[in-house]
Coordinates of C-alpha atoms and ligand atoms in Angstrom, one line a residue:
M267 CA 109.5 132.3 79.7
K268 CA 109.2 130.0 76.7
D269 CA 112.1 128.0 78.1
L270 CA 110.2 127.3 81.3
F271 CA 107.2 126.1 79.3
D272 CA 109.5 123.9 77.3
I273 CA 111.0 122.4 80.5
E274 CA 107.5 121.7 81.9
N275 CA 106.3 120.1 78.7
N276 CA 109.4 117.9 78.4
E277 CA 109.0 116.8 82.0
R278 CA 105.3 116.0 81.6
T279 CA 106.1 114.0 78.6
E280 CA 108.9 112.2 80.4
A281 CA 106.5 111.4 83.3
A282 CA 103.9 109.9 80.8
E283 CA 106.6 107.8 79.2
L284 CA 107.9 106.6 82.6
R285 CA 104.4 105.7 83.7
A286 CA 103.8 103.6 80.5
E287 CA 107.2 101.9 80.9
L288 CA 106.6 101.1 84.6
E289 CA 103.0 99.8 83.9
Q290 CA 104.4 97.5 81.1
A291 CA 107.2 96.3 83.5
N292 CA 104.6 95.5 86.2
Y293 CA 102.6 93.5 83.7
E294 CA 105.7 91.5 82.5
Y295 CA 106.8 90.8 86.1
Y296 CA 103.4 89.9 87.7
V297 CA 101.3 88.5 84.9
L298 CA 103.7 87.2 82.3
N299 CA 106.3 86.1 84.9
S300 CA 108.9 87.2 82.5
P301 CA 110.4 90.6 83.5
R302 CA 112.7 92.4 81.1
L303 CA 113.5 95.4 83.4
S304 CA 115.8 94.8 86.3
D305 CA 114.5 95.6 89.8
R306 CA 117.1 98.2 90.2
D307 CA 116.2 100.0 86.9
F308 CA 112.5 99.7 87.9
D309 CA 113.2 101.4 91.2
F310 CA 115.4 104.1 89.6
K311 CA 112.6 105.0 87.1
L312 CA 110.0 104.9 89.9
K313 CA 112.0 107.4 92.0
R314 CA 112.3 109.7 89.0
L315 CA 108.5 109.5 88.4
Q316 CA 107.9 110.2 92.0
A317 CA 110.1 113.3 91.8
L318 CA 108.2 114.5 88.7
E319 CA 104.8 113.9 90.4
D320 CA 106.0 115.9 93.4
R321 CA 106.7 118.8 91.0
Y322 CA 103.4 118.4 89.1
P323 CA 100.9 117.0 91.7
D324 CA 98.1 116.7 89.2
L325 CA 100.0 113.8 87.7
K326 CA 99.9 111.9 91.0
T327 CA 96.7 110.0 90.4
A328 CA 95.6 107.0 92.4
D329 CA 96.3 104.7 89.4
S330 CA 100.0 105.8 89.1
P331 CA 102.6 103.0 89.6
T332 CA 103.9 105.2 92.4
Q333 CA 100.6 104.8 94.2
K334 CA 99.6 101.2 93.7
V335 CA 101.2 97.8 93.8
G336 CA 101.7 95.8 90.6
S337 CA 98.9 93.3 90.0
D338 CA 99.2 89.5 89.6
L339 CA 95.4 89.0 89.3
S340 CA 94.4 86.4 86.8
K341 CA 91.8 87.0 84.2
K342 CA 88.2 86.7 85.5
A343 CA 87.7 83.3 83.9
S344 CA 91.0 81.9 85.1
G345 CA 89.4 79.3 87.4
F346 CA 90.5 81.0 90.6
E347 CA 88.0 83.0 92.7
Q348 CA 89.0 86.6 93.4
V349 CA 88.5 87.4 97.1
A350 CA 89.0 90.7 98.9
H351 CA 91.9 91.0 101.4
R352 CA 90.9 91.7 105.0
Y353 CA 94.0 93.8 105.3
P354 CA 95.5 95.4 102.1
M355 CA 98.5 93.5 100.8
L356 CA 101.2 96.0 100.2
S357 CA 104.7 96.1 98.9
L358 CA 108.0 97.3 100.5
A359 CA 110.1 100.4 99.7
N360 CA 113.5 99.3 98.4
S361 CA 116.9 100.6 99.5
Y362 CA 120.3 99.8 98.1
S363 CA 122.8 101.4 100.5
R364 CA 123.7 102.1 104.2
E365 CA 122.8 105.8 103.6
E366 CA 119.3 104.9 102.6
I367 CA 118.9 102.6 105.6
E368 CA 120.2 105.4 107.9
D369 CA 117.7 107.8 106.3
W370 CA 114.8 105.3 107.0
V371 CA 116.0 104.8 110.7
R372 CA 116.2 108.6 111.2
H373 CA 112.4 108.7 110.6
L374 CA 111.7 106.1 113.3
P375 CA 111.3 106.9 117.0
E376 CA 114.7 106.8 118.8
E377 CA 116.1 103.5 120.0
V378 CA 113.5 101.2 118.5
E379 CA 114.4 97.6 117.9
I380 CA 114.7 96.5 114.3
V381 CA 114.3 93.0 113.1
A382 CA 116.4 92.0 110.2
E383 CA 115.3 88.9 108.2
L384 CA 115.9 87.4 104.8
K385 CA 114.0 88.7 101.8
Y386 CA 112.7 85.6 99.9
D387 CA 112.4 85.9 96.2
G388 CA 109.1 84.2 95.4
L389 CA 105.5 85.4 95.4
S390 CA 103.6 86.6 98.4
I391 CA 100.7 84.6 99.8
S392 CA 98.2 85.3 102.5
L393 CA 96.8 82.3 104.5
H394 CA 93.4 82.7 106.3
Y395 CA 92.6 80.4 109.2
E396 CA 89.0 80.4 110.5
H397 CA 88.5 78.5 113.8
G398 CA 91.8 76.9 113.3
R399 CA 91.2 75.6 109.8
L400 CA 92.9 76.9 106.6
A401 CA 90.1 78.5 104.7
R402 CA 91.7 80.5 101.9
A403 CA 95.1 81.2 100.4
L404 CA 95.2 84.5 98.5
T405 CA 97.9 85.9 96.2
R406 CA 98.6 89.6 96.5
G407 CA 96.6 90.3 93.3
D408 CA 96.2 94.1 93.1
G409 CA 96.7 94.5 96.8
V410 CA 92.9 94.8 97.4
R411 CA 91.8 91.5 96.0
G412 CA 93.7 88.4 95.3
D413 CA 93.3 85.0 93.6
D414 CA 92.3 82.2 96.0
V415 CA 94.9 79.5 95.1
L416 CA 94.1 77.2 98.1
R417 CA 94.0 74.0 96.1
N418 CA 97.5 74.5 95.0
I419 CA 98.7 75.7 98.4
L420 CA 97.4 72.4 99.8
T421 CA 100.2 70.7 97.9
I422 CA 102.8 72.3 100.2
R423 CA 103.0 69.8 103.0
S424 CA 104.7 72.1 105.5
I425 CA 101.6 74.4 105.6
P426 CA 99.3 73.1 108.4
T427 CA 95.6 72.8 107.4
Y428 CA 94.3 72.7 111.0
V429 CA 96.0 74.2 114.1
Q430 CA 94.6 73.9 117.6
G431 CA 94.6 77.0 119.7
L432 CA 94.6 79.6 117.0
P433 CA 92.4 82.7 117.5
D434 CA 89.0 82.5 115.7
Y435 CA 90.5 84.4 112.8
Y436 CA 94.2 84.2 112.1
E437 CA 96.1 85.4 109.0
I438 CA 99.7 84.6 108.2
R439 CA 101.6 85.8 105.2
G440 CA 104.8 84.8 103.5
E441 CA 106.4 83.7 100.3
V442 CA 105.8 80.7 98.0
L443 CA 109.0 79.5 96.6
L444 CA 110.4 76.8 94.3
P445 CA 113.7 75.5 95.7
W446 CA 116.8 75.8 93.5
E447 CA 116.9 72.1 93.1
A448 CA 113.3 71.7 91.9
F449 CA 113.7 74.8 89.7
E450 CA 116.7 73.2 87.9
R451 CA 114.9 69.8 87.6
L452 CA 111.9 71.6 86.1
N453 CA 113.9 73.6 83.6
K454 CA 115.8 70.4 82.5
E455 CA 112.5 68.7 81.8
R456 CA 111.3 71.7 79.8
E457 CA 114.5 71.8 77.8
E458 CA 114.0 68.2 76.9
Q459 CA 110.5 68.9 75.8
E460 CA 111.5 72.1 74.0
E461 CA 109.3 74.2 76.2
P462 CA 110.4 77.8 77.1
L463 CA 112.6 77.9 80.2
F464 CA 111.9 79.8 83.4
A465 CA 114.4 82.7 83.9
N466 CA 114.6 82.2 87.7
P467 CA 112.9 80.4 90.6
R468 CA 110.5 83.3 91.3
N469 CA 109.0 83.1 87.8
A470 CA 108.8 79.4 88.0
A471 CA 107.0 79.5 91.4
S472 CA 104.6 82.1 90.2
G473 CA 103.8 80.2 87.0
T474 CA 103.3 77.1 89.0
L475 CA 101.0 78.6 91.6
K476 CA 98.6 79.7 88.9
L477 CA 98.4 76.3 87.2
L478 CA 94.9 74.7 87.2
N479 CA 96.2 71.2 87.5
A480 CA 97.0 70.6 91.2
S481 CA 98.7 67.3 90.7
E482 CA 101.2 69.0 88.3
V483 CA 101.7 71.7 91.0
A484 CA 102.4 68.9 93.6
R485 CA 104.9 67.3 91.3
R486 CA 106.9 70.5 90.9
G487 CA 107.5 70.7 94.7
L488 CA 106.7 74.3 95.9
T489 CA 107.7 75.3 99.4
C490 CA 107.1 78.4 101.6
R491 CA 108.5 80.7 104.3
L492 CA 106.1 82.7 106.4
Y493 CA 107.0 86.1 107.9
H494 CA 104.0 88.3 108.8
V495 CA 101.2 87.6 111.3
L496 CA 97.9 89.6 111.3
G497 CA 94.6 89.5 113.1
E498 CA 93.0 90.7 116.2
G499 CA 93.5 89.6 119.8
L500 CA 97.0 88.3 119.2
Q501 CA 99.2 87.9 122.3
G502 CA 102.7 88.9 121.2
Q503 CA 103.5 92.6 121.4
T504 CA 106.4 92.4 119.0
H505 CA 106.9 91.0 115.5
A506 CA 109.5 88.6 116.8
E507 CA 107.2 87.2 119.5
R508 CA 104.4 86.7 117.0
L509 CA 106.6 84.8 114.7
E510 CA 107.9 82.7 117.6
Q511 CA 104.4 81.8 118.5
A512 CA 103.6 80.9 114.9
K513 CA 106.6 78.6 114.9
E514 CA 105.4 76.9 118.1
W515 CA 102.0 76.3 116.3
G516 CA 103.9 74.5 113.6
F517 CA 104.0 77.1 110.8
P518 CA 107.0 77.1 108.5
V519 CA 108.3 80.5 109.7
S520 CA 111.2 82.3 108.1
E521 CA 114.5 81.5 109.8
H522 CA 117.7 83.4 110.4
M523 CA 116.1 86.6 111.8
Q524 CA 117.9 88.9 114.2
V525 CA 116.8 91.6 116.5
C526 CA 119.1 94.6 116.0
Q527 CA 119.7 97.7 118.1
S528 CA 121.8 99.7 115.7
V529 CA 122.5 100.3 112.0
D530 CA 126.0 98.7 112.5
E531 CA 124.3 95.5 113.6
V532 CA 122.0 95.7 110.6
M533 CA 124.9 96.2 108.3
S534 CA 126.8 93.2 109.6
F535 CA 123.7 91.0 109.2
I536 CA 123.5 92.2 105.6
E537 CA 127.2 91.5 104.9
R538 CA 127.0 88.0 106.5
W539 CA 123.9 87.0 104.5
D540 CA 125.0 88.4 101.2
T541 CA 127.6 85.5 101.3
E542 CA 125.8 82.8 103.3
R543 CA 122.6 83.0 101.3
K544 CA 124.4 81.1 98.5
N545 CA 124.1 78.0 100.7
L546 CA 120.3 78.3 101.2
P547 CA 118.0 75.9 99.3
V548 CA 115.8 78.8 98.1
A549 CA 116.3 82.2 96.4
T550 CA 116.7 85.4 98.4
D551 CA 117.2 88.8 96.9
G552 CA 117.8 91.0 100.0
I553 CA 117.1 91.7 103.6
V554 CA 113.9 93.1 105.1
L555 CA 114.1 95.4 108.1
K556 CA 111.0 95.8 110.3
V557 CA 110.2 97.7 113.5
N558 CA 109.8 95.1 116.1
S559 CA 107.2 96.7 118.4
I560 CA 103.6 96.3 117.0
A561 CA 102.5 99.5 118.8
V562 CA 105.3 101.5 117.1
Q563 CA 104.4 99.9 113.7
Q564 CA 100.8 101.1 114.2
E565 CA 102.0 104.6 115.1
L566 CA 104.0 104.7 111.9
G567 CA 101.3 103.3 109.6
F568 CA 101.5 103.2 105.8
T569 CA 101.9 105.3 102.7
A570 CA 99.6 104.4 99.7
K571 CA 101.8 101.5 98.7
T572 CA 104.2 100.6 101.5
P573 CA 104.4 100.4 105.3
R574 CA 106.6 103.1 107.0
W575 CA 107.7 100.5 109.6
A576 CA 109.5 98.2 107.1
I577 CA 112.0 98.6 104.3
A578 CA 113.8 96.1 102.0
Y579 CA 117.5 96.2 101.2
K580 CA 118.3 94.6 97.9
F581 CA 121.6 92.7 97.4
P582 CA 123.6 93.9 94.4
A583 CA 122.4 91.7 91.4
E584 CA 124.6 88.8 90.6
K585 CA 126.3 88.7 87.3
Ligands
LIG46 S1 107.2 91.8 104.9 C1 103.6 95.0 104.5 N1 109.1 90.1 104.9 O1 109.0 91.2 99.3 C2 104.7 94.3 103.8 N2 108.2 90.6 102.8 O2 109.4 93.5 97.7 C3 105.0 93.0 104.5 N3 109.1 89.4 100.9 O3 105.6 91.9 99.0 C4 106.0 92.2 103.7 N4 110.6 88.3 102.1 O4 106.3 89.4 98.9 C5 108.3 90.8 104.1 N5 110.9 88.6 105.1 C6 110.0 89.2 104.4 C7 109.9 89.1 102.9 C8 109.0 89.8 102.2 C9 110.1 88.5 100.9 C10 108.4 89.9 99.7 C11 107.0 90.2 99.9 C12 106.8 91.6 99.6 C13 108.0 91.9 98.7 C14 108.3 93.3 98.6

């Protein structure tokens, strides 16, 4: 009997430690832009915490890292207004193998189309258009509220500020990125000025988007790829059609997507892009798989943190 108590005590302690570690890792990643834990180790620890919380459900509180997305919200006095998202801004579940993808597909209705696209490694942004005009640009923040970084987003010339023919309210989301070339130029300058270097383009993009000086932001040369359309009264019945329409409206939509009918097709897309991505001007860290039909997406819905209709596959980290 004593043994059982011991096991429970140890596991509860382990859960508390994991929780603290994951909270610290989220802070380093989203606020400091300087992560120390790899994505893979983060996911491994998160899975273990999930298993412990399943065993001791009282530990699964709404503020656990298993239940909420990491927050990039700036301090209240940061100079950016915090605004509520119209639709929560969630994260994606990660997978690392064919087996995990097959497991995800098994939980989908039979014979659904899956769109495979690149997973860009920057920071997510949500652009709000009202009566055709770009009104706000929100970071993910804590998923419920984000920082309005519109003045910095206006430095990205490929993002249209007015589009004729948009629904009265239109929202399009994507990733803000610093191209490899701009990242290397920036780090070279910082080295010359003996300033700390950015570890990768994602951290550099994230640090840049939160700067208060928009002309410095413009000088650094951010770019973006958009991959998710939201709003009411949209015409396209599939994700691919909605992105195609956005492209016709002039939005810088994510390229190189493919509608797949089978896991085999998904796997060959993954294999091809794990090599070809090295020729892209921006950083990618995986592939995102999404159910193409919007009706099926709505049927599947969300967990507390992630949609059930999409999953990320992470490329093995490069040495
Ligand atoms: S879809 C409801 N598509 O990856 C979730 N996300 O690790 C919709 N990301 O938070 C997101 N490329 O910032 C989607 N083609 C893509 C993406 C993508 C990069 C980012 C996004 C997301 C994160 C999850």
